[in-house]
Amino acid sequence: MTALASIAPRRLSKAATASGRQRSFAASCGIYLCVAVFAIWILLPVWYLVVSSLITPAQLGVKPFPMVPGSITFDNYLSVLTGSTGSKGFGSTDIGARLLPAIGQSFFVSSVLVVLNLTIAGLAAYGLSRYPFRGSRLFELSIIISRVVPAIAIIGPFFVAFRITGILNTPWALIVSYNVFTLPLAIMILKNYFDQLPREIEEAAKIDGASRLQTLWIIVVPLARPGLVAAGVLIFLEAWSEFFYSLVLTNQLTVPPLLAGFQSVQQFNWNALAAATVMSMIPPVVLVIIFQRHVVGALTAGAVK
Amino acid sequence: MTASSLSSNALTRDDRRFGFRLTAPAGILLAVLLLVPTILTILYSLHDVPANGRSLGPFVGLENYTIVLGSSVFWRSAWVTFLFSVGFVVLSTLIGLAMALLLNQPFIGRGLARALLIIPWATPWLMIGILWKWFADGSVGGLNAVLLMIGATSDYHDFLSDPNSALAITIIAAVWRQASFAGILLLAGLQTLPGDLNEAASLDGANLWQRFRNITLPWLRPALVTVTVLNVIYAFLQFDVIFAMTQGGPGDATQVLSILIYRQLFGVTQIGLGSALAVILGFVALAGGLITVKLLYARGSQPA
């Protein structure tokens, strides 16, 4: 409010014209021009990707790139889905055939992590929020700091440990290692959420004789559902997007390292890669757009007052 | 209001033990998965580790660090990391702020525009790298087509194999994603700005710039601080986009530290050296993290 003090004293005569309610025609034009620039900035690369996935290699070879193609085809999608891209990679099977299994593995890894993390992080976040103990502040601090530990600084020991235990190149290697970044994220979001939940109902339940665990399960979990959904979507998104651990600890088991692998195979053309990329982008983008409100709310609760 | 049994000063010793037990599984998991590997990597960095990684090898003290800090490859990579980070942080924050301000104005189709903002953020980093690698491609790319169409260039240009433009293109690709993230956070901050504050100011005769400078910007400061520091951390740790687009090339034009470490550890399997590099990167990022924490607490201590 101190900022307002520097502004010139009120002049009522100017009030009507200076009011922000009415926008001039020029200002409107300016805004719609900016909106157009914004839409182009976001959509141009996406449009390029989608068009690439819908045209033939012959059309792709035309200069300049046909931003509005004369005809479209779904052959690229079909060839990836049926494993007939004509690219053998190093083995004898078509590498396009690996996309669907990789999408399946990505779903499996991400879903298991969501369930595991919501349970473990939910308990921890509730404990930190309602029953702080000696050292809980330090624990929260280390969780924030853990977000900046580079994956590359801790991947070596994981590699060695997983080779010894024999889970290298299995989904479990990822389910274990992804906790490094998903668990702190989930704890931060849920702690934030619990802090905002009113405590009165829990207190009433306690007076009625409910144990602490009963209160948590019967009262708090249903109340915290929006926060749990948001945390779940964000865990899923992070796990789905993760590239580096999966690159090092598995043989292109999940989608991101597989797509990177497609890129390094010479005969694998951009049309097929574009189709594979579109299919791999849809799950996270759709998920986030569906739960937009929850996710953005949870994301910003910590960052914005 | 009656004394709350759940407020922290009324907690019994048993309550605190309960909180500890709830947190223990997460604490143990993170200690095993984060603390132990971190300590091991620090140990590796102090030894001449054999390429198979089966043993620590002979203890060499800080030799790995002196080799790293004395090598021109490291300093060249640190410089590239610095350039990438400055471009990434400045552009992501500014474009994010511009997008948030725009999407906070009333216009037809605003809901749709806000949904568009989500797309780059929800797209996995690696796929952003793939998308932009091909978008900027010298023969089938869309960027060249557009530049040609609007008459900005007269011929196709292979941006990613040109050392002068490769880094700039990787920065733009990463900014494309991160500006959306910044925009989402800043837009949420703007939406909590009470409208009558601006109205009162304009009644007082404040023009658009004065209102932005004296009301909007101070209001957004906490969110801007958070966004900027998050951008700094993302900048230092960026790997996926550059890996997908250039793998550090052409030459070493885009070889940021994380790519250099990857090559040391998995290309030439210099585990000791790579670990020392990783520890250095960790410290740089940690410094960023500590600044985050410090700023967050400085903000928390301010009244409302």
Coordinates of C-alpha atoms in Angstrom, one line a residue:
Chain A
M1 CA 0.0 0.0 0.0
T2 CA 2.9 2.3 0.5
A3 CA 3.3 2.3 -3.3
L4 CA 0.0 4.1 -3.6
A5 CA 1.1 7.0 -1.5
S6 CA 3.4 8.2 -4.3
I7 CA 0.6 8.5 -6.8
A8 CA -0.9 12.0 -7.4
P9 CA -3.9 13.1 -5.3
R10 CA -7.3 12.1 -6.5
R11 CA -8.8 14.1 -9.3
L12 CA -12.4 13.3 -9.6
S13 CA -12.9 15.0 -12.9
K14 CA -10.6 12.5 -14.6
A15 CA -12.2 9.5 -13.0
A16 CA -14.6 8.6 -15.7
T17 CA -12.2 8.6 -18.5
A18 CA -9.3 7.0 -16.7
S19 CA -11.3 4.1 -15.4
G20 CA -10.0 0.8 -16.7
R21 CA -13.5 -0.6 -17.4
Q22 CA -13.9 0.8 -20.9
R23 CA -11.1 -0.1 -23.3
S24 CA -10.5 2.0 -26.4
F25 CA -10.7 0.5 -29.8
A26 CA -6.9 0.9 -30.3
A27 CA -6.2 -0.9 -27.0
S28 CA -8.5 -3.8 -28.0
C29 CA -6.7 -4.1 -31.3
G30 CA -3.4 -4.1 -29.5
I31 CA -4.5 -6.8 -27.2
Y32 CA -5.9 -9.1 -30.0
L33 CA -2.6 -8.6 -31.9
C34 CA -0.7 -9.7 -28.8
V35 CA -3.0 -12.7 -28.4
A36 CA -2.3 -13.6 -32.0
V37 CA 1.5 -13.5 -31.4
F38 CA 1.0 -15.6 -28.3
A39 CA -1.1 -18.2 -30.1
I40 CA 1.5 -18.4 -32.9
W41 CA 4.4 -18.7 -30.4
I42 CA 2.7 -21.7 -28.7
L43 CA 1.0 -23.3 -31.7
L44 CA 3.5 -23.0 -34.5
P45 CA 5.9 -25.7 -33.3
V46 CA 3.0 -27.9 -32.3
W47 CA 1.3 -27.4 -35.6
Y48 CA 4.6 -28.2 -37.4
L49 CA 4.8 -31.5 -35.4
V50 CA 1.2 -32.5 -36.1
V51 CA 1.4 -31.7 -39.8
S52 CA 4.7 -33.6 -40.0
S53 CA 3.0 -36.7 -38.6
L54 CA 0.2 -36.4 -41.1
I55 CA 2.1 -36.1 -44.4
T56 CA 4.2 -38.5 -46.5
P57 CA 8.0 -38.4 -46.6
A58 CA 7.6 -37.1 -50.2
Q59 CA 5.5 -34.1 -49.0
L60 CA 8.1 -33.5 -46.3
G61 CA 10.9 -33.2 -48.8
V62 CA 9.2 -30.2 -50.5
K63 CA 10.6 -26.8 -49.8
P64 CA 9.3 -24.8 -48.1
F65 CA 7.6 -27.1 -45.6
P66 CA 3.9 -27.4 -46.4
M67 CA 2.4 -25.6 -43.3
V68 CA -1.1 -26.3 -44.9
P69 CA -0.7 -29.7 -46.6
G70 CA -2.7 -30.5 -49.7
S71 CA -3.5 -34.0 -48.4
I72 CA -3.0 -35.9 -45.2
T73 CA -2.4 -39.5 -44.3
F74 CA -2.5 -41.6 -41.2
D75 CA 0.1 -44.0 -42.5
N76 CA 2.8 -42.7 -40.1
Y77 CA 0.6 -43.5 -37.1
L78 CA -0.3 -46.9 -38.6
S79 CA 3.3 -47.8 -39.4
V80 CA 4.4 -47.0 -35.8
L81 CA 1.4 -48.8 -34.3
T82 CA 1.8 -51.9 -36.4
G83 CA 5.6 -51.9 -36.2
S84 CA 6.2 -51.5 -40.0
T85 CA 8.3 -48.4 -40.1
G86 CA 11.0 -50.2 -42.1
S87 CA 13.7 -49.4 -39.5
K88 CA 15.3 -52.4 -38.0
G89 CA 17.8 -50.6 -35.7
F90 CA 20.3 -53.1 -34.4
G91 CA 18.0 -56.0 -34.0
S92 CA 15.8 -57.9 -36.4
T93 CA 12.5 -56.5 -35.2
D94 CA 11.1 -53.2 -36.4
I95 CA 12.0 -50.6 -33.8
G96 CA 8.6 -48.8 -34.3
A97 CA 7.0 -51.9 -32.7
R98 CA 8.6 -50.9 -29.4
L99 CA 6.5 -47.7 -29.0
L100 CA 3.3 -49.3 -27.7
P101 CA 5.1 -51.5 -25.1
A102 CA 7.1 -48.4 -24.0
I103 CA 3.9 -46.4 -23.6
G104 CA 2.6 -49.3 -21.5
Q105 CA 5.7 -49.3 -19.4
S106 CA 5.5 -45.6 -18.9
F107 CA 1.9 -46.0 -17.8
F108 CA 2.9 -48.8 -15.4
V109 CA 5.9 -46.9 -13.9
S110 CA 3.9 -43.7 -13.5
S111 CA 0.8 -45.3 -12.0
V112 CA 2.7 -47.4 -9.5
L113 CA 4.6 -44.3 -8.4
V114 CA 1.4 -42.2 -8.0
V115 CA -0.1 -44.8 -5.7
L116 CA 3.2 -45.3 -3.7
N117 CA 4.0 -41.7 -3.4
L118 CA 0.5 -40.5 -2.5
T119 CA 0.6 -43.0 0.4
I120 CA 4.1 -42.4 1.7
A121 CA 4.1 -38.6 1.0
G122 CA 0.5 -38.2 2.2
L123 CA 1.4 -39.7 5.6
A124 CA 4.6 -37.7 5.9
A125 CA 2.9 -34.4 4.8
Y126 CA 0.1 -35.0 7.3
G127 CA 2.6 -35.7 10.1
L128 CA 4.6 -32.6 9.2
S129 CA 1.5 -30.4 9.0
R130 CA -0.4 -31.5 12.1
Y131 CA 2.2 -33.2 14.4
P132 CA 5.5 -31.4 13.9
F133 CA 8.3 -33.0 15.8
R134 CA 11.8 -32.2 16.7
G135 CA 13.7 -32.0 13.4
S136 CA 10.6 -31.7 11.2
R137 CA 11.6 -28.2 10.1
L138 CA 15.0 -29.5 9.1
F139 CA 13.4 -32.4 7.2
E140 CA 11.3 -29.9 5.2
L141 CA 14.3 -27.8 4.4
S142 CA 16.3 -30.8 3.1
I143 CA 13.3 -31.7 1.0
I144 CA 13.4 -28.3 -0.7
I145 CA 17.2 -28.6 -1.1
S146 CA 16.9 -32.1 -2.5
R147 CA 15.1 -30.6 -5.6
V148 CA 18.4 -29.2 -6.8
V149 CA 20.6 -32.3 -6.5
P150 CA 21.5 -33.1 -10.1
A151 CA 20.3 -36.6 -11.2
I152 CA 23.7 -37.1 -12.8
A153 CA 25.4 -36.7 -9.4
I154 CA 23.6 -39.7 -8.0
I155 CA 23.0 -42.0 -11.0
G156 CA 26.3 -43.9 -10.7
P157 CA 25.6 -45.5 -7.3
F158 CA 22.1 -46.4 -8.5
F159 CA 23.5 -48.1 -11.6
V160 CA 25.9 -50.2 -9.5
A161 CA 23.2 -51.1 -6.9
F162 CA 20.7 -52.1 -9.5
R163 CA 23.2 -54.2 -11.3
I164 CA 24.0 -56.1 -8.1
T165 CA 20.3 -56.6 -7.2
G166 CA 19.4 -57.5 -10.8
I167 CA 16.7 -55.0 -11.3
L168 CA 18.6 -53.0 -13.9
N169 CA 16.5 -52.6 -17.1
T170 CA 13.3 -53.4 -15.3
P171 CA 10.5 -51.0 -14.4
W172 CA 11.4 -51.4 -10.8
A173 CA 14.7 -49.6 -11.3
L174 CA 12.7 -46.6 -12.3
I175 CA 10.0 -47.0 -9.7
V176 CA 12.8 -46.9 -7.1
S177 CA 14.9 -44.2 -8.5
Y178 CA 12.1 -41.8 -9.5
N179 CA 11.3 -41.4 -5.8
V180 CA 14.3 -39.1 -5.6
F181 CA 12.3 -36.3 -7.3
T182 CA 8.6 -37.4 -7.1
L183 CA 8.6 -37.9 -3.3
P184 CA 9.9 -34.5 -2.3
L185 CA 7.5 -32.9 -4.8
A186 CA 4.5 -34.8 -3.4
I187 CA 5.4 -34.0 0.2
M188 CA 5.8 -30.3 -0.5
I189 CA 2.4 -30.1 -2.4
L190 CA 0.5 -32.1 0.2
K191 CA 2.0 -30.4 3.2
N192 CA 1.0 -27.2 1.7
Y193 CA -2.5 -28.5 1.1
F194 CA -2.9 -29.9 4.6
D195 CA -1.8 -26.6 6.1
Q196 CA -4.7 -24.9 4.3
L197 CA -7.3 -27.4 5.5
P198 CA -9.3 -26.2 8.5
R199 CA -8.5 -28.2 11.6
E200 CA -11.9 -27.9 13.4
I201 CA -13.4 -31.0 11.9
E202 CA -10.4 -33.1 13.0
E203 CA -10.7 -31.7 16.5
A204 CA -14.4 -32.5 16.6
A205 CA -13.6 -36.1 15.5
K206 CA -11.0 -36.3 18.2
I207 CA -13.5 -35.2 20.8
D208 CA -15.9 -37.8 19.6
G209 CA -13.2 -40.4 20.4
A210 CA -11.7 -41.1 17.0
S211 CA -8.1 -42.2 17.1
R212 CA -5.5 -40.2 15.2
L213 CA -5.3 -42.8 12.4
Q214 CA -9.1 -43.0 12.1
T215 CA -9.3 -39.3 11.9
L216 CA -6.7 -39.3 9.1
W217 CA -8.4 -42.0 7.1
I218 CA -12.1 -41.1 7.6
I219 CA -12.0 -37.3 7.9
V220 CA -8.8 -36.0 6.3
V221 CA -8.4 -38.2 3.2
P222 CA -11.9 -37.3 1.7
L223 CA -11.3 -33.6 2.5
A224 CA -7.9 -33.6 0.9
R225 CA -9.0 -35.3 -2.3
P226 CA -8.4 -32.2 -4.5
G227 CA -4.9 -31.9 -3.2
L228 CA -4.3 -35.7 -3.7
V229 CA -5.5 -35.4 -7.2
A230 CA -3.2 -32.5 -8.0
A231 CA -0.2 -34.2 -6.4
G232 CA -1.1 -37.4 -8.3
V233 CA -1.3 -35.7 -11.6
L234 CA 2.1 -33.9 -11.0
I235 CA 3.8 -37.2 -10.0
F236 CA 2.4 -38.8 -13.1
L237 CA 3.6 -35.9 -15.3
E238 CA 7.1 -36.0 -13.8
A239 CA 7.4 -39.8 -14.1
W240 CA 6.1 -39.8 -17.6
S241 CA 8.5 -37.1 -18.7
E242 CA 11.6 -38.4 -17.0
F243 CA 14.4 -39.1 -19.5
F244 CA 17.8 -39.3 -17.8
Y245 CA 17.4 -42.1 -15.3
S246 CA 15.5 -44.2 -17.8
L247 CA 18.3 -43.6 -20.4
V248 CA 21.0 -44.8 -18.1
L249 CA 19.2 -47.5 -16.0
T250 CA 17.2 -49.2 -18.7
N251 CA 17.4 -50.1 -22.4
Q252 CA 14.9 -47.6 -23.7
L253 CA 12.2 -49.1 -21.5
T254 CA 9.9 -46.0 -21.3
V255 CA 8.9 -43.5 -23.9
P256 CA 11.4 -40.6 -23.7
P257 CA 14.6 -42.7 -24.1
L258 CA 12.9 -44.7 -26.9
L259 CA 12.1 -41.5 -28.8
A260 CA 15.7 -40.4 -28.3
G261 CA 16.7 -43.8 -29.7
F262 CA 14.4 -43.4 -32.7
Q263 CA 16.3 -40.2 -33.5
S264 CA 19.6 -41.9 -33.7
V265 CA 18.4 -44.6 -36.1
Q266 CA 19.3 -43.3 -39.6
Q267 CA 16.4 -44.8 -41.6
F268 CA 13.8 -43.8 -39.0
N269 CA 12.1 -40.8 -40.7
W270 CA 10.8 -37.6 -39.1
N271 CA 7.2 -38.4 -40.2
A272 CA 7.2 -41.6 -38.1
L273 CA 9.0 -40.0 -35.2
A274 CA 6.5 -37.1 -35.3
A275 CA 3.6 -39.5 -35.1
A276 CA 5.3 -41.3 -32.2
T277 CA 6.0 -38.0 -30.4
V278 CA 2.4 -36.9 -30.8
M279 CA 1.1 -40.2 -29.3
S280 CA 3.6 -39.9 -26.4
M281 CA 2.6 -36.2 -25.7
I282 CA -1.1 -36.8 -25.6
P283 CA -1.4 -38.6 -22.2
P284 CA 0.4 -35.9 -20.1
V285 CA -1.1 -33.0 -22.0
V286 CA -4.7 -34.3 -21.8
L287 CA -4.3 -35.3 -18.1
V288 CA -3.0 -31.8 -17.1
I289 CA -5.7 -30.0 -19.1
I290 CA -8.5 -32.1 -17.6
F291 CA -7.2 -31.4 -14.0
Q292 CA -6.0 -27.9 -14.9
R293 CA -7.7 -26.2 -12.0
H294 CA -6.5 -28.6 -9.3
V295 CA -2.9 -28.8 -10.7
V296 CA -2.4 -25.1 -11.2
G297 CA -3.8 -24.4 -7.8
A298 CA -1.5 -26.8 -6.0
L299 CA 1.5 -25.7 -8.1
T300 CA 1.0 -22.1 -7.2
A301 CA -0.1 -22.4 -3.6
G302 CA 3.5 -22.6 -2.5
A303 CA 4.8 -20.1 -5.0
V304 CA 2.2 -17.4 -4.8
K305 CA 0.7 -15.8 -1.8
Chain B
M1 CA -11.5 -19.2 20.1
T2 CA -10.8 -22.1 22.4
A3 CA -7.4 -23.6 22.7
S4 CA -6.9 -25.9 19.8
S5 CA -5.7 -29.4 20.6
L6 CA -4.0 -29.7 17.2
S7 CA -2.2 -26.4 17.3
S8 CA 1.5 -27.2 17.7
N9 CA 1.9 -25.8 21.2
A10 CA -0.7 -28.2 22.6
L11 CA 0.9 -31.3 21.2
T12 CA 1.8 -34.0 23.6
R13 CA 5.0 -36.0 23.5
D14 CA 3.0 -38.9 22.1
D15 CA 1.5 -36.6 19.3
R16 CA 5.0 -35.6 18.3
R17 CA 6.1 -39.2 18.2
F18 CA 3.1 -40.0 16.0
G19 CA 4.1 -37.2 13.6
F20 CA 7.6 -38.7 13.5
R21 CA 6.3 -42.2 12.8
L22 CA 4.1 -40.9 9.9
T23 CA 7.1 -39.1 8.4
A24 CA 9.6 -42.0 9.0
P25 CA 8.9 -44.0 5.8
A26 CA 9.4 -41.0 3.5
G27 CA 12.5 -40.0 5.6
I28 CA 14.1 -43.4 5.4
L29 CA 13.4 -43.8 1.7
L30 CA 14.9 -40.4 0.9
A31 CA 17.9 -41.0 3.1
V32 CA 18.6 -44.3 1.3
L33 CA 17.9 -43.0 -2.2
L34 CA 19.4 -39.5 -1.9
L35 CA 21.9 -39.3 0.9
V36 CA 23.7 -42.5 0.3
P37 CA 24.3 -42.0 -3.4
T38 CA 25.3 -38.4 -2.8
I39 CA 27.9 -39.6 -0.3
L40 CA 29.1 -42.3 -2.6
T41 CA 29.5 -39.9 -5.5
I42 CA 31.6 -37.6 -3.2
L43 CA 33.7 -40.6 -2.3
Y44 CA 34.1 -41.5 -6.0
S45 CA 35.3 -38.0 -6.7
L46 CA 38.2 -38.5 -4.3
H47 CA 39.4 -41.7 -5.9
D48 CA 40.8 -42.9 -9.1
V49 CA 37.9 -45.2 -9.8
P50 CA 38.5 -48.0 -12.4
A51 CA 36.3 -47.9 -15.4
N52 CA 34.2 -51.0 -14.4
G53 CA 33.2 -49.2 -11.2
R54 CA 33.6 -52.3 -9.1
S55 CA 35.8 -50.7 -6.5
L56 CA 36.8 -47.3 -5.4
G57 CA 40.4 -47.6 -6.6
P58 CA 43.3 -45.7 -5.1
F59 CA 42.6 -42.6 -3.0
V60 CA 43.8 -39.5 -4.8
G61 CA 42.5 -36.7 -2.6
L62 CA 41.5 -33.6 -4.5
E63 CA 43.4 -34.5 -7.6
N64 CA 40.3 -35.0 -9.7
Y65 CA 39.1 -31.5 -8.7
T66 CA 42.5 -29.9 -9.6
I67 CA 42.4 -31.7 -13.0
V68 CA 38.9 -30.5 -13.6
L69 CA 39.5 -26.9 -12.5
G70 CA 42.7 -26.8 -14.5
S71 CA 41.2 -28.0 -17.8
S72 CA 40.1 -25.7 -20.5
V73 CA 37.3 -28.1 -21.5
F74 CA 35.7 -27.5 -18.1
W75 CA 35.9 -23.8 -18.3
R76 CA 34.6 -23.7 -21.8
S77 CA 31.6 -25.9 -20.7
A78 CA 31.1 -23.7 -17.6
W79 CA 31.0 -20.6 -19.9
V80 CA 28.4 -22.4 -22.2
T81 CA 26.4 -23.3 -19.1
F82 CA 26.5 -19.6 -18.0
L83 CA 25.4 -18.3 -21.4
F84 CA 22.6 -20.9 -21.6
S85 CA 21.5 -20.1 -18.1
V86 CA 21.4 -16.3 -18.6
G87 CA 19.5 -16.5 -21.8
F88 CA 17.1 -19.2 -20.4
V89 CA 16.4 -17.4 -17.1
V90 CA 16.0 -13.9 -18.6
L91 CA 13.8 -14.9 -21.5
S92 CA 11.7 -17.4 -19.6
T93 CA 10.9 -14.9 -16.9
L94 CA 10.2 -12.0 -19.2
I95 CA 8.2 -13.9 -21.7
G96 CA 6.3 -15.6 -18.9
L97 CA 5.5 -12.3 -17.3
A98 CA 4.3 -10.9 -20.6
M99 CA 2.1 -13.9 -21.2
A100 CA 0.7 -13.7 -17.7
L101 CA -0.1 -9.9 -18.1
L102 CA -1.8 -10.6 -21.5
L103 CA -3.9 -13.5 -20.3
N104 CA -5.0 -11.5 -17.3
Q105 CA -6.8 -9.0 -19.6
P106 CA -10.4 -9.7 -20.6
F107 CA -10.7 -10.8 -24.2
I108 CA -12.8 -13.3 -26.2
G109 CA -11.3 -16.8 -26.1
R110 CA -9.3 -16.2 -23.0
G111 CA -10.1 -19.6 -21.5
L112 CA -8.8 -21.3 -24.6
A113 CA -5.7 -19.2 -24.5
R114 CA -5.0 -20.1 -20.9
A115 CA -5.4 -23.8 -21.9
L116 CA -2.8 -23.2 -24.6
L117 CA -0.4 -22.0 -22.0
I118 CA -0.5 -25.5 -20.4
I119 CA 0.6 -27.3 -23.5
P120 CA 4.4 -26.5 -23.5
W121 CA 4.6 -27.0 -19.7
A122 CA 2.9 -30.4 -19.9
T123 CA 5.1 -31.6 -22.7
P124 CA 8.1 -33.7 -21.5
W125 CA 11.4 -31.9 -21.9
L126 CA 12.8 -34.5 -24.2
M127 CA 9.9 -34.2 -26.6
I128 CA 10.4 -30.5 -26.6
G129 CA 14.0 -31.1 -27.7
I130 CA 12.9 -33.5 -30.4
L131 CA 10.2 -31.1 -31.6
W132 CA 12.5 -28.1 -31.8
K133 CA 15.4 -30.1 -33.3
W134 CA 13.2 -30.9 -36.3
F135 CA 11.4 -27.6 -36.3
A136 CA 14.8 -25.8 -36.7
D137 CA 16.1 -28.5 -39.2
G138 CA 18.0 -27.2 -42.2
S139 CA 16.1 -29.2 -44.8
V140 CA 12.6 -30.3 -43.6
G141 CA 12.2 -27.7 -40.8
G142 CA 9.2 -25.4 -40.3
L143 CA 11.2 -22.5 -38.9
N144 CA 13.1 -22.1 -42.2
A145 CA 9.8 -22.3 -44.1
V146 CA 8.3 -19.6 -41.9
L147 CA 11.3 -17.3 -42.1
L148 CA 11.3 -17.8 -45.9
M149 CA 7.6 -17.0 -46.1
I150 CA 7.8 -13.8 -44.2
G151 CA 10.9 -12.8 -46.1
A152 CA 13.3 -12.8 -43.2
T153 CA 15.8 -15.1 -45.0
S154 CA 16.4 -15.9 -48.6
D155 CA 17.7 -19.4 -48.2
Y156 CA 17.5 -22.4 -45.8
H157 CA 19.8 -22.3 -42.9
D158 CA 20.9 -25.3 -40.8
F159 CA 20.7 -23.6 -37.4
L160 CA 21.8 -26.5 -35.3
S161 CA 24.9 -27.4 -37.2
D162 CA 26.0 -23.7 -37.1
P163 CA 28.1 -23.1 -33.9
N164 CA 26.9 -19.5 -33.9
S165 CA 23.2 -20.3 -33.7
A166 CA 23.0 -23.8 -32.1
L167 CA 23.1 -22.5 -28.5
A168 CA 20.5 -19.8 -29.3
I169 CA 18.1 -22.4 -30.7
T170 CA 18.5 -24.7 -27.7
I171 CA 17.8 -21.7 -25.5
I172 CA 14.6 -20.8 -27.4
A173 CA 13.4 -24.4 -27.3
A174 CA 13.9 -24.6 -23.5
V175 CA 12.4 -21.1 -23.1
W176 CA 9.3 -22.2 -25.0
R177 CA 8.6 -24.7 -22.2
Q178 CA 9.8 -22.7 -19.2
A179 CA 8.1 -19.4 -20.2
S180 CA 4.8 -21.2 -20.0
F181 CA 5.6 -22.5 -16.6
A182 CA 6.5 -19.0 -15.4
G183 CA 3.4 -17.7 -17.1
I184 CA 1.1 -20.1 -15.2
L185 CA 2.6 -19.2 -11.9
L186 CA 2.6 -15.5 -12.5
L187 CA -0.9 -15.5 -13.9
A188 CA -2.1 -17.2 -10.7
G189 CA -0.3 -14.4 -8.8
L190 CA -2.0 -11.7 -10.9
Q191 CA -5.5 -13.3 -10.4
T192 CA -5.2 -12.7 -6.6
L193 CA -4.5 -9.0 -7.2
P194 CA -7.6 -7.1 -6.0
G195 CA -9.1 -5.3 -8.9
D196 CA -10.2 -2.3 -6.9
L197 CA -6.5 -1.6 -6.2
N198 CA -5.9 -0.8 -9.8
E199 CA -9.2 1.0 -10.1
A200 CA -8.4 3.2 -7.2
A201 CA -5.1 4.0 -8.7
S202 CA -6.5 4.9 -12.1
L203 CA -9.1 7.1 -10.4
D204 CA -6.1 8.8 -8.8
G205 CA -4.8 9.4 -12.3
A206 CA -2.1 6.8 -12.5
N207 CA -1.3 5.7 -16.1
L208 CA -0.8 2.2 -17.3
W209 CA 2.9 2.2 -16.7
Q210 CA 2.6 3.7 -13.2
R211 CA 0.0 1.1 -12.2
F212 CA 2.2 -1.7 -13.5
R213 CA 5.3 -0.3 -11.8
N214 CA 3.7 0.6 -8.5
I215 CA 1.0 -1.9 -8.0
T216 CA 1.3 -5.0 -10.2
L217 CA 5.1 -5.5 -10.0
P218 CA 5.3 -5.2 -6.2
W219 CA 2.3 -7.5 -5.9
L220 CA 4.0 -10.1 -8.1
R221 CA 7.4 -9.8 -6.4
P222 CA 7.1 -13.0 -4.3
A223 CA 5.9 -15.0 -7.3
L224 CA 8.6 -13.5 -9.5
V225 CA 11.3 -14.3 -7.0
T226 CA 10.1 -17.9 -6.9
V227 CA 9.8 -18.2 -10.6
T228 CA 13.3 -16.7 -11.2
V229 CA 15.0 -19.0 -8.8
L230 CA 13.2 -22.1 -10.1
N231 CA 14.3 -21.0 -13.6
V232 CA 17.9 -20.7 -12.3
I233 CA 17.8 -24.3 -11.0
Y234 CA 16.2 -25.6 -14.2
A235 CA 18.9 -23.8 -16.2
F236 CA 21.8 -25.4 -14.4
L237 CA 20.4 -28.9 -14.5
Q238 CA 19.1 -28.8 -18.1
F239 CA 20.0 -32.0 -20.0
D240 CA 17.1 -33.4 -22.0
V241 CA 16.6 -30.6 -24.5
I242 CA 20.2 -30.3 -25.4
F243 CA 20.7 -34.0 -25.5
A244 CA 17.8 -34.4 -28.0
M245 CA 18.8 -31.4 -30.1
T246 CA 22.6 -31.3 -30.4
Q247 CA 24.1 -33.8 -27.8
G248 CA 26.5 -30.9 -27.0
G249 CA 27.5 -30.2 -30.6
P250 CA 28.4 -28.9 -33.0
G251 CA 31.9 -29.3 -31.6
D252 CA 31.4 -28.1 -28.0
A253 CA 29.1 -25.2 -28.9
T254 CA 26.2 -26.5 -26.7
Q255 CA 28.2 -28.7 -24.3
V256 CA 26.7 -27.5 -20.9
L257 CA 28.1 -29.1 -17.8
S258 CA 25.5 -31.8 -17.5
I259 CA 26.3 -33.0 -21.0
L260 CA 30.0 -32.9 -20.2
I261 CA 29.5 -35.0 -17.1
Y262 CA 27.4 -37.5 -19.1
R263 CA 30.2 -37.9 -21.6
Q264 CA 32.8 -38.2 -18.8
L265 CA 30.8 -40.9 -17.0
F266 CA 29.2 -42.8 -19.8
G267 CA 31.3 -41.9 -22.9
V268 CA 34.8 -42.2 -21.7
T269 CA 34.0 -43.8 -18.3
Q270 CA 36.2 -41.5 -16.3
I271 CA 34.2 -42.1 -13.1
G272 CA 36.5 -40.2 -10.7
L273 CA 36.6 -37.1 -12.9
G274 CA 32.9 -37.3 -13.9
S275 CA 32.0 -37.5 -10.2
A276 CA 34.2 -34.5 -9.3
L277 CA 32.4 -32.6 -12.1
A278 CA 29.0 -33.8 -10.8
V279 CA 29.9 -32.6 -7.2
I280 CA 30.9 -29.2 -8.6
L281 CA 27.6 -28.9 -10.6
G282 CA 25.8 -30.1 -7.4
F283 CA 27.4 -27.3 -5.4
V284 CA 26.5 -24.7 -8.0
A285 CA 22.9 -25.9 -8.1
L286 CA 22.9 -26.2 -4.3
A287 CA 23.9 -22.5 -4.0
G288 CA 20.9 -21.7 -6.2
G289 CA 18.7 -23.9 -3.9
L290 CA 20.0 -22.2 -0.8
I291 CA 19.3 -18.8 -2.3
T292 CA 15.7 -20.1 -3.0
V293 CA 15.3 -21.1 0.6
K294 CA 16.7 -17.8 1.8
L295 CA 14.5 -15.8 -0.4
L296 CA 11.4 -17.9 0.5
Y297 CA 12.1 -17.2 4.2
A298 CA 12.8 -13.6 3.7
R299 CA 9.4 -13.4 2.0
G300 CA 7.7 -15.4 4.7
S301 CA 8.8 -13.0 7.4
Q302 CA 7.1 -10.0 5.7
P303 CA 3.7 -9.1 6.9
A304 CA 0.9 -10.2 4.6

